[in-house]
Coordinates of C-alpha atoms in Angstrom, one line a residue:
Chain D
X1 CA 37.6 14.6 19.9
X2 CA 34.4 13.7 21.8
X3 CA 32.8 10.3 21.3
X4 CA 29.1 10.0 22.3
X5 CA 26.9 6.9 22.3
X6 CA 23.8 8.6 23.7
X7 CA 21.6 11.2 22.1
X8 CA 21.6 13.3 25.2
X9 CA 25.4 13.6 25.1
X10 CA 25.2 14.9 21.6
X11 CA 22.5 17.4 22.5
X12 CA 24.5 18.6 25.5
X13 CA 27.6 19.3 23.3
X14 CA 25.4 20.7 20.6
X15 CA 23.7 23.2 23.0
X16 CA 27.1 24.7 23.8
X17 CA 27.9 25.5 20.2
X18 CA 26.5 28.9 19.4
X19 CA 28.8 30.8 17.2
X20 CA 30.2 28.1 15.0
X21 CA 28.6 26.4 12.0
X22 CA 28.1 22.7 12.4
X23 CA 29.0 20.2 9.7
X24 CA 27.6 16.7 9.8
X25 CA 28.9 13.5 8.0
X26 CA 26.5 10.6 8.6
X27 CA 28.1 7.3 7.9
X28 CA 27.7 3.6 8.4
X29 CA 31.3 3.3 9.6
X30 CA 34.2 1.3 8.2
X31 CA 35.5 4.6 7.0
X32 CA 37.4 4.9 3.8
X33 CA 38.9 7.8 1.8
X34 CA 35.4 8.7 0.5
X35 CA 34.1 9.4 4.0
X36 CA 37.4 11.1 5.0
X37 CA 37.1 13.5 2.1
X38 CA 33.6 14.4 3.3
X39 CA 34.9 15.0 6.9
X40 CA 37.8 17.1 5.6
X41 CA 35.4 19.1 3.4
X42 CA 33.1 19.6 6.4
X43 CA 36.1 20.8 8.5
X44 CA 37.0 23.3 5.8
X45 CA 33.5 24.7 5.7
X46 CA 32.4 24.5 9.4
X47 CA 33.7 25.3 12.9
X48 CA 32.5 22.0 14.4
X49 CA 32.3 18.7 12.6
X50 CA 30.1 15.8 13.8
X51 CA 30.5 12.3 12.3
X52 CA 27.9 9.6 13.0
X53 CA 28.6 5.9 12.7
X54 CA 25.5 3.8 12.6
X55 CA 24.7 0.7 10.5
X56 CA 21.0 1.4 10.2
X57 CA 19.0 -1.8 10.2
X58 CA 15.9 0.0 8.8
X59 CA 17.5 0.5 5.4
X60 CA 18.5 -3.1 4.9
X61 CA 16.0 -5.5 3.4
X62 CA 15.5 -9.1 4.2
X63 CA 18.4 -11.1 2.9
X64 CA 20.6 -8.0 2.5
X65 CA 24.0 -7.7 4.2
X66 CA 23.1 -6.1 7.5
X67 CA 25.0 -8.8 9.4
X68 CA 28.0 -8.9 7.2
X69 CA 28.3 -5.1 6.8
X70 CA 31.9 -4.4 7.8
X71 CA 32.6 -2.7 11.2
X72 CA 35.7 -1.4 12.8
X73 CA 35.0 1.1 15.4
X74 CA 38.4 1.7 16.8
X75 CA 40.0 2.3 13.4
X76 CA 37.0 4.5 12.5
X77 CA 37.6 6.7 15.5
X78 CA 41.3 7.2 14.7
X79 CA 40.5 8.0 11.1
X80 CA 37.7 10.4 11.9
X81 CA 39.9 12.3 14.4
X82 CA 42.8 12.6 11.9
X83 CA 40.3 13.9 9.3
X84 CA 39.1 16.6 11.6
X85 CA 36.0 15.3 13.4
X86 CA 35.2 17.1 16.6
X87 CA 32.5 14.7 17.8
X88 CA 31.7 11.1 16.7
X89 CA 28.3 9.8 17.5
X90 CA 28.1 6.0 17.8
X91 CA 24.6 5.1 18.8
X92 CA 23.4 1.5 19.1
X93 CA 20.2 0.3 17.5
X94 CA 18.4 0.7 20.9
X95 CA 19.4 4.4 21.0
X96 CA 18.1 5.1 17.5
X97 CA 15.1 2.8 17.7
X98 CA 14.1 2.7 21.4
X99 CA 10.7 1.4 20.3
X100 CA 9.0 0.4 17.1
X101 CA 8.3 3.4 14.9
X102 CA 4.7 4.6 14.9
X103 CA 5.0 6.3 11.6
X104 CA 7.1 6.1 8.4
X105 CA 8.3 8.5 5.9
X106 CA 7.5 7.2 2.4
X107 CA 9.5 8.6 -0.3
X108 CA 7.3 8.6 -3.4
X109 CA 9.2 10.4 -6.0
X110 CA 12.5 9.3 -7.3
X111 CA 12.3 5.8 -5.8
X112 CA 10.7 3.9 -8.7
X113 CA 14.1 3.4 -10.4
X114 CA 17.7 2.5 -9.6
X115 CA 18.2 1.2 -6.0
X116 CA 14.7 2.4 -5.1
X117 CA 13.3 -0.2 -7.4
X118 CA 15.7 -3.0 -6.5
X119 CA 15.7 -2.4 -2.8
X120 CA 12.0 -1.7 -1.8
X121 CA 11.8 0.3 1.4
X122 CA 15.5 1.1 1.4
X123 CA 15.1 4.8 1.0
X124 CA 12.3 4.9 3.6
X125 CA 14.8 3.5 6.0
X126 CA 17.5 6.0 4.9
X127 CA 15.3 9.1 5.3
X128 CA 14.0 7.9 8.7
X129 CA 17.5 7.6 10.1
X130 CA 18.7 10.8 8.4
X131 CA 15.7 12.7 9.9
X132 CA 16.5 11.3 13.3
X133 CA 20.2 12.2 13.0
X134 CA 19.4 15.6 11.7
X135 CA 17.2 16.2 14.7
X136 CA 19.8 15.0 17.1
X137 CA 22.8 16.8 15.6
X138 CA 21.0 19.9 14.2
X139 CA 23.7 20.6 11.7
X140 CA 24.0 23.6 9.4
X141 CA 25.6 21.5 6.6
X142 CA 25.4 17.8 5.9
X143 CA 27.8 16.0 3.6
X144 CA 27.0 13.0 1.3
X145 CA 29.0 11.2 -1.3
X146 CA 28.0 11.2 -4.9
X147 CA 28.5 7.5 -5.1
X148 CA 25.1 7.3 -3.4
X149 CA 23.7 9.7 -5.8
X150 CA 20.1 8.6 -5.5
X151 CA 20.3 8.9 -1.7
X152 CA 21.8 12.4 -2.0
X153 CA 19.0 13.5 -4.4
X154 CA 16.3 12.0 -2.2
X155 CA 17.6 13.6 1.0
X156 CA 17.8 17.0 -0.8
X157 CA 14.2 16.5 -1.8
X158 CA 13.2 15.6 1.8
X159 CA 15.0 18.7 3.1
X160 CA 13.0 20.8 0.7
X161 CA 9.7 19.0 1.5
X162 CA 10.0 19.5 5.2
X163 CA 11.8 22.9 5.3
X164 CA 14.7 21.2 7.2
X165 CA 17.2 23.9 8.1
X166 CA 20.2 21.9 6.7
X167 CA 22.2 22.6 3.6
X168 CA 23.1 19.3 1.7
X169 CA 26.5 19.2 0.2
X170 CA 27.4 16.4 -2.3
X171 CA 31.0 15.5 -2.9
X172 CA 32.6 13.6 -5.7
X173 CA 33.1 9.9 -5.5
X174 CA 36.6 8.9 -4.4
X175 CA 38.1 6.0 -6.3
X176 CA 40.8 3.4 -6.0
X177 CA 43.7 3.9 -8.4
X178 CA 42.1 1.3 -10.8
X179 CA 38.9 3.3 -10.8
X180 CA 36.8 1.2 -8.4
X181 CA 34.6 3.5 -6.3
X182 CA 35.6 3.4 -2.7
X183 CA 33.1 1.5 -0.6
X184 CA 33.1 -0.1 2.8
X185 CA 31.6 -3.1 1.1
X186 CA 34.6 -3.6 -1.2
X187 CA 36.2 -5.7 1.6
X188 CA 33.5 -8.3 1.0
X189 CA 34.6 -8.9 -2.6
X190 CA 36.6 -12.0 -3.2
X191 CA 40.1 -11.5 -4.4
X192 CA 39.0 -12.6 -7.9
X193 CA 36.0 -10.2 -7.8
X194 CA 38.1 -7.4 -6.6
X195 CA 40.4 -7.7 -9.6
X196 CA 37.5 -7.6 -12.0
X197 CA 35.4 -5.0 -10.2
X198 CA 37.0 -1.9 -11.9
X199 CA 35.2 -3.0 -15.1
X200 CA 32.1 -1.5 -13.5
X201 CA 33.4 2.1 -13.8
X202 CA 35.2 1.5 -17.0
X203 CA 32.0 0.3 -18.6
X204 CA 30.1 3.3 -17.3
X205 CA 32.7 5.6 -18.7
X206 CA 32.5 3.9 -22.1
X207 CA 28.7 4.2 -22.0
X208 CA 28.9 7.9 -21.3
X209 CA 31.3 8.4 -24.2
X210 CA 28.9 6.4 -26.5
X211 CA 25.9 8.4 -25.4
X212 CA 27.8 11.7 -25.9
X213 CA 28.7 10.6 -29.4
X214 CA 25.1 10.2 -30.2
X215 CA 24.5 6.4 -29.9
X216 CA 21.0 5.3 -28.9
X217 CA 20.6 5.3 -25.2
X218 CA 18.7 2.0 -25.0
X219 CA 21.4 0.2 -27.0
X220 CA 24.2 1.8 -25.0
X221 CA 22.6 0.7 -21.7
X222 CA 22.2 -2.9 -23.0
X223 CA 25.8 -3.1 -24.1
X224 CA 27.0 -1.6 -20.8
X225 CA 25.0 -4.1 -18.8
X226 CA 26.3 -7.0 -20.8
X227 CA 29.8 -5.7 -20.6
X228 CA 29.7 -5.4 -16.8
X229 CA 28.3 -8.9 -16.5
X230 CA 30.9 -10.4 -18.8
X231 CA 33.9 -8.5 -17.4
X232 CA 33.1 -8.7 -13.7
X233 CA 31.3 -12.0 -13.5
X234 CA 28.7 -10.2 -11.4
X235 CA 25.0 -10.1 -11.8
X236 CA 23.7 -6.7 -13.0
X237 CA 20.8 -5.3 -11.0
X238 CA 20.3 -2.3 -13.2
X239 CA 22.1 0.0 -15.5
X240 CA 19.9 3.1 -15.9
X241 CA 20.0 6.6 -17.2
X242 CA 17.9 9.3 -15.5
X243 CA 17.6 13.0 -15.1
X244 CA 19.7 14.6 -12.4
X245 CA 18.7 15.4 -9.7
X246 CA 15.0 14.7 -10.5
X247 CA 15.6 11.0 -11.0
X248 CA 13.2 10.5 -13.9
X249 CA 14.2 7.8 -16.4
X250 CA 15.8 9.4 -19.5
X251 CA 15.4 7.9 -22.9
X252 CA 17.7 10.3 -24.6
X253 CA 20.6 12.7 -24.1
X254 CA 19.6 16.3 -24.4
X255 CA 22.2 19.1 -24.6
X256 CA 22.4 21.0 -21.3
X257 CA 20.4 18.4 -19.2
X258 CA 22.3 16.8 -16.4
X259 CA 22.0 13.1 -16.4
X260 CA 22.9 10.3 -14.0
X261 CA 24.1 7.0 -15.4
X262 CA 24.0 4.5 -12.5
X263 CA 24.4 0.8 -12.0
X264 CA 24.2 -1.8 -9.3
X265 CA 26.0 -5.2 -9.6
X266 CA 25.7 -8.2 -7.3
X267 CA 28.8 -10.2 -6.5
X268 CA 29.0 -13.4 -4.4
X269 CA 28.7 -11.7 -1.1
X270 CA 28.1 -8.0 -1.8
X271 CA 26.2 -5.7 -4.1
X272 CA 28.1 -2.6 -5.3
X273 CA 26.8 0.6 -6.9
X274 CA 28.5 3.3 -9.0
X275 CA 27.5 6.2 -11.2
X276 CA 28.6 9.1 -13.4
X277 CA 26.8 12.4 -13.5
X278 CA 27.3 14.1 -16.9
X279 CA 25.9 16.8 -19.1
X280 CA 25.9 16.8 -22.9
Chain P
X1 CA 5.2 41.9 17.8
X2 CA 6.7 40.8 14.5
X3 CA 4.5 39.4 11.7
X4 CA 6.2 37.3 9.0
X5 CA 4.7 35.7 5.9
X6 CA 7.9 34.2 4.6
X7 CA 10.0 31.3 6.1
X8 CA 13.1 33.3 5.6
X9 CA 11.8 36.1 7.9
X10 CA 11.1 33.6 10.6
X11 CA 14.5 32.0 10.3
X12 CA 16.2 35.4 10.4
X13 CA 14.4 36.3 13.6
X14 CA 14.9 32.9 15.0
X15 CA 18.7 33.0 14.4
X16 CA 19.0 36.0 16.6
X17 CA 17.4 34.3 19.6
X18 CA 20.1 32.5 21.5
X19 CA 19.6 32.8 25.2
X20 CA 15.8 32.5 25.4
X21 CA 13.6 29.4 25.1
X22 CA 11.2 29.5 22.3
X23 CA 7.6 28.5 22.7
X24 CA 5.4 27.7 19.6
X25 CA 1.7 27.7 19.2
X26 CA 0.7 26.4 15.8
X27 CA -2.9 27.3 14.9
X28 CA -5.3 27.5 11.9
X29 CA -6.3 31.0 13.0
X30 CA -9.7 32.4 14.0
X31 CA -8.3 32.5 17.4
X32 CA -10.4 31.9 20.5
X33 CA -9.9 31.5 24.2
X34 CA -8.5 28.0 23.7
X35 CA -5.6 29.3 21.5
X36 CA -5.1 32.3 23.7
X37 CA -4.7 30.1 26.8
X38 CA -2.0 28.2 24.9
X39 CA -0.2 31.5 23.9
X40 CA -0.4 32.8 27.5
X41 CA 0.9 29.5 28.8
X42 CA 3.8 29.6 26.3
X43 CA 4.6 33.1 27.4
X44 CA 4.8 32.0 31.0
X45 CA 7.2 29.2 30.1
X46 CA 9.3 30.8 27.4
X47 CA 11.2 34.0 26.6
X48 CA 10.0 34.2 23.0
X49 CA 6.6 33.0 21.7
X50 CA 5.8 32.2 18.1
X51 CA 2.3 31.7 16.8
X52 CA 1.6 30.3 13.4
X53 CA -1.7 30.9 11.5
X54 CA -2.1 28.6 8.6
X55 CA -5.2 26.7 7.4
X56 CA -3.4 23.6 6.1
X57 CA -5.0 22.3 3.0
X58 CA -3.2 18.9 3.4
X59 CA -5.2 17.9 6.4
X60 CA -8.6 18.5 4.9
X61 CA -10.2 15.7 2.9
X62 CA -12.3 16.0 -0.2
X63 CA -15.7 17.5 0.8
X64 CA -14.4 18.8 4.1
X65 CA -14.6 22.4 5.2
X66 CA -11.3 23.8 3.9
X67 CA -13.1 26.6 2.0
X68 CA -15.5 27.5 4.8
X69 CA -13.0 27.3 7.6
X70 CA -13.4 30.7 9.3
X71 CA -10.6 33.2 8.9
X72 CA -10.0 36.7 10.4
X73 CA -6.4 37.7 10.2
X74 CA -6.6 41.2 11.5
X75 CA -8.5 40.2 14.7
X76 CA -6.1 37.2 15.1
X77 CA -3.1 39.5 15.1
X78 CA -4.6 41.7 17.8
X79 CA -5.6 38.8 20.0
X80 CA -2.2 37.1 19.6
X81 CA -0.4 40.3 20.5
X82 CA -2.6 40.8 23.6
X83 CA -1.9 37.2 24.7
X84 CA 1.8 37.6 24.5
X85 CA 3.0 36.5 21.0
X86 CA 6.3 37.9 19.9
X87 CA 6.1 36.7 16.3
X88 CA 3.2 35.6 14.2
X89 CA 3.9 33.5 11.2
X90 CA 1.2 33.7 8.5
X91 CA 2.5 31.7 5.5
X92 CA 0.3 31.2 2.4
X93 CA -0.1 27.8 0.8
X94 CA 2.6 28.6 -1.7
X95 CA 5.1 29.2 1.1
X96 CA 4.3 26.0 2.9
X97 CA 3.9 23.9 -0.3
X98 CA 6.0 25.5 -2.9
X99 CA 5.9 22.3 -4.9
X100 CA 4.1 19.0 -4.6
X101 CA 5.6 16.9 -1.8
X102 CA 7.8 14.0 -2.9
X103 CA 7.3 12.1 0.3
X104 CA 4.7 11.6 2.9
X105 CA 4.8 10.8 6.6
X106 CA 2.3 8.0 7.2
X107 CA 1.2 7.8 10.8
X108 CA 0.5 4.1 11.3
X109 CA -0.2 3.7 15.0
X110 CA -3.1 5.5 16.7
X111 CA -4.8 6.5 13.5
X112 CA -7.2 3.5 13.1
X113 CA -9.7 5.0 15.5
X114 CA -11.4 8.3 16.3
X115 CA -10.7 11.0 13.7
X116 CA -8.0 8.9 12.1
X117 CA -10.7 6.4 11.0
X118 CA -13.3 9.0 9.9
X119 CA -10.9 11.4 8.2
X120 CA -8.4 9.2 6.3
X121 CA -5.1 11.0 5.6
X122 CA -6.0 13.8 8.0
X123 CA -3.2 13.1 10.4
X124 CA -0.7 12.6 7.6
X125 CA -1.5 16.1 6.7
X126 CA -1.2 17.3 10.3
X127 CA 2.2 15.7 10.9
X128 CA 3.5 17.0 7.5
X129 CA 2.6 20.6 8.3
X130 CA 3.7 20.4 12.0
X131 CA 7.1 18.9 10.8
X132 CA 7.5 21.8 8.4
X133 CA 6.6 24.4 11.0
X134 CA 8.9 22.8 13.6
X135 CA 11.7 23.0 11.2
X136 CA 11.0 26.6 10.4
X137 CA 10.4 27.8 13.9
X138 CA 12.7 25.4 15.8
X139 CA 11.0 25.8 19.1
X140 CA 11.9 24.4 22.4
X141 CA 8.3 23.9 23.5
X142 CA 5.2 23.5 21.4
X143 CA 1.6 23.9 22.7
X144 CA -1.4 21.9 21.7
X145 CA -5.0 21.8 23.1
X146 CA -6.4 18.7 24.6
X147 CA -9.6 19.2 22.5
X148 CA -7.5 17.8 19.7
X149 CA -6.4 15.0 21.9
X150 CA -5.6 12.5 19.2
X151 CA -3.6 15.1 17.3
X152 CA -1.6 15.8 20.4
X153 CA -0.9 12.1 21.1
X154 CA 0.2 11.6 17.5
X155 CA 2.5 14.6 17.5
X156 CA 4.1 13.4 20.7
X157 CA 4.6 10.0 19.1
X158 CA 6.2 11.6 16.0
X159 CA 8.5 13.7 18.2
X160 CA 9.7 10.5 19.9
X161 CA 9.9 8.6 16.6
X162 CA 12.2 11.2 15.0
X163 CA 14.0 12.5 18.0
X164 CA 12.6 16.0 17.3
X165 CA 14.1 18.4 19.9
X166 CA 10.8 19.9 20.9
X167 CA 8.8 19.3 24.1
X168 CA 5.1 18.9 23.5
X169 CA 2.8 20.6 26.1
X170 CA -0.9 19.8 26.1
X171 CA -3.3 22.2 27.8
X172 CA -6.8 21.6 28.9
X173 CA -9.8 22.3 26.6
X174 CA -11.3 25.8 27.2
X175 CA -15.1 25.8 27.2
X176 CA -18.0 28.2 26.8
X177 CA -20.0 28.8 30.0
X178 CA -22.5 26.2 28.8
X179 CA -19.8 23.6 28.4
X180 CA -19.3 23.6 24.6
X181 CA -15.6 23.2 23.8
X182 CA -14.3 26.4 22.2
X183 CA -13.6 25.8 18.5
X184 CA -13.0 28.1 15.5
X185 CA -15.6 26.0 13.8
X186 CA -18.4 26.9 16.3
X187 CA -19.3 30.0 14.2
X188 CA -20.4 27.6 11.5
X189 CA -23.2 26.2 13.7
X190 CA -26.7 27.5 13.0
X191 CA -28.3 29.3 16.0
X192 CA -30.4 26.3 16.7
X193 CA -27.4 23.9 16.5
X194 CA -25.4 26.2 18.8
X195 CA -28.2 26.0 21.4
X196 CA -28.2 22.2 21.4
X197 CA -24.4 21.7 21.0
X198 CA -23.5 21.7 24.7
X199 CA -25.3 18.3 24.9
X200 CA -22.1 16.8 23.4
X201 CA -20.0 17.5 26.4
X202 CA -22.9 16.9 28.9
X203 CA -23.3 13.4 27.3
X204 CA -19.6 12.7 27.5
X205 CA -19.6 13.7 31.2
X206 CA -22.6 11.5 31.9
X207 CA -20.9 8.6 30.1
X208 CA -17.7 9.0 32.1
X209 CA -19.8 8.9 35.3
X210 CA -21.5 5.7 34.2
X211 CA -18.2 4.0 33.3
X212 CA -16.7 5.0 36.6
X213 CA -19.7 3.5 38.4
X214 CA -19.0 0.2 36.7
X215 CA -21.5 0.2 33.8
X216 CA -20.6 -1.8 30.7
X217 CA -18.4 0.3 28.4
X218 CA -20.1 -0.9 25.2
X219 CA -23.6 0.0 26.6
X220 CA -22.4 3.3 27.9
X221 CA -21.0 4.3 24.5
X222 CA -24.1 3.3 22.7
X223 CA -26.3 5.3 25.1
X224 CA -24.0 8.3 24.8
X225 CA -24.1 8.1 21.0
X226 CA -27.9 8.0 21.0
X227 CA -28.1 10.8 23.5
X228 CA -25.9 13.1 21.5
X229 CA -27.8 12.4 18.3
X230 CA -31.1 12.9 20.0
X231 CA -30.2 16.1 22.0
X232 CA -28.1 17.8 19.3
X233 CA -29.9 16.7 16.2
X234 CA -26.4 16.1 14.8
X235 CA -25.0 12.9 13.2
X236 CA -22.6 11.0 15.4
X237 CA -19.4 10.1 13.6
X238 CA -18.0 8.2 16.6
X239 CA -18.1 7.9 20.3
X240 CA -15.1 5.9 21.3
X241 CA -13.1 4.9 24.4
X242 CA -9.3 4.3 24.0
X243 CA -6.2 4.2 26.1
X244 CA -4.4 7.5 26.6
X245 CA -2.0 8.4 25.1
X246 CA -1.5 5.1 23.3
X247 CA -4.9 5.4 21.5
X248 CA -5.8 1.7 21.6
X249 CA -9.5 0.9 21.7
X250 CA -10.5 0.1 25.3
X251 CA -13.2 -2.3 26.1
X252 CA -13.2 -1.8 29.8
X253 CA -12.2 0.7 32.5
X254 CA -9.2 -0.5 34.5
X255 CA -8.2 1.3 37.7
X256 CA -5.2 3.5 37.2
X257 CA -5.3 3.4 33.4
X258 CA -5.8 6.8 31.7
X259 CA -8.5 6.7 29.1
X260 CA -9.8 9.0 26.4
X261 CA -13.5 9.2 25.7
X262 CA -13.9 11.1 22.5
X263 CA -16.6 11.9 20.0
X264 CA -17.2 13.6 16.7
X265 CA -20.6 15.0 15.6
X266 CA -21.6 16.3 12.2
X267 CA -23.9 19.3 12.1
X268 CA -25.3 20.9 9.0
X269 CA -22.2 22.8 8.0
X270 CA -19.6 21.7 10.5
X271 CA -18.2 18.7 12.3
X272 CA -17.3 19.2 16.0
X273 CA -15.1 17.0 18.3
X274 CA -14.8 16.9 22.0
X275 CA -13.3 14.5 24.6
X276 CA -12.6 13.8 28.2
X277 CA -9.5 12.2 29.6
X278 CA -10.0 10.4 32.9
X279 CA -8.6 7.7 35.1
X280 CA -10.6 5.3 37.2

């Protein structure tokens, strides 16, 4: 496995790969089973797999957890190699942002709800770094986790908007045995919070069941939100239902229409998200 | 020479080119000697040359000349072939904008002056279509004319911002024997305006001489503007001096600092631009 810290090293390696498809798994590191499942999937699909590890400052707002976002480079490299990565790109902030950006990509559709509403500018930072990484790696396929469903939908839209020659593949969320969605941020839960956190997913599952059985969407969302707050002790940022992958707020469940039920919950040191995509 | 109207046709051809560098000349068609010099230059540098012809609605503001922008596809194809194009891409608006864009690239630096100030949103439209075209053609080199100096500088900045794997080459403005910068729009001058239009470049040349001989920049710009108005009968949009390629307004001429003197002039049916890049 090659490790590269500089864009030029990636480009050099990339230019030698002609007859293999290239799979790309962009990550912020502190790899867990969710990332590894994406790398393994990429390795199944593609001849050459690139993983990037970069905690992107541009997608963190003021007061968010950029500084406390967990990092463990050495362990990440071992895990990535075991999972099948051929090249790991570990740029520093100076490599990705050698000077202030002169332009910005503003994502206008699909960002007025969910994390787009509660983290203003977050997705502009995400698409900026993903655009940079796509241009550096030039993959054929790029892999994203469904846990970040809004991110995956927005990147798919960006790919269509700009005719980017990359196929986006979204893979299912990987969960702990108790249902908690795997996340690098889970290590920043207190022991007490960790015990209670599985109630997030349990509550979402219950809400989906209620909606499928015909209960009023607004009522179900309110109950779900209260339940998450009560059972986890966290502060609910949002519990919302929207169309998938268009990300328009949905007021009712229509047969055959894919829907995304998503939530974000603030704990003492960390904010977690989770979601379920379902179709009635 | 191949002609393609669909993105997929370009991608198919592109995917077969492995051991040749690809040069790209994006145009809005109605090709003149300026475009042809770019195509010839591309053919000198690269094994395979792609020319695009697309009048991009996104870069025209309300009331601008999108509808009257001159078009002559058949003649363009002949000229492009003679100049050395290997593939001409002629997408329709539906091909480039199959649905409304969900995001926009906002160019924030270098757009508060010159055409950026007098054509709000113009460069956002330019970078959107250039990004799309770069992603479709995936060239190694892309060629732009210095007549659109601000455009070239902004695209170079965008390439740096997003690590786009394309080298931007800017070529000198090609002029009519009387000094008028070649432009597809020149055909929309009246006979009378056409006779007077060379005064634009003459006035810019005189202004550069005056600045190089130490005259006050502000005075020179004012005189230049009045002279263009008087000698052409046109309405001066701007005559401005800025640093090159940073595009910051310059109040004085410093030895060794490249400067761009640029202007835009409105005639009865068309707005023309011209510029000179010089260093004291």
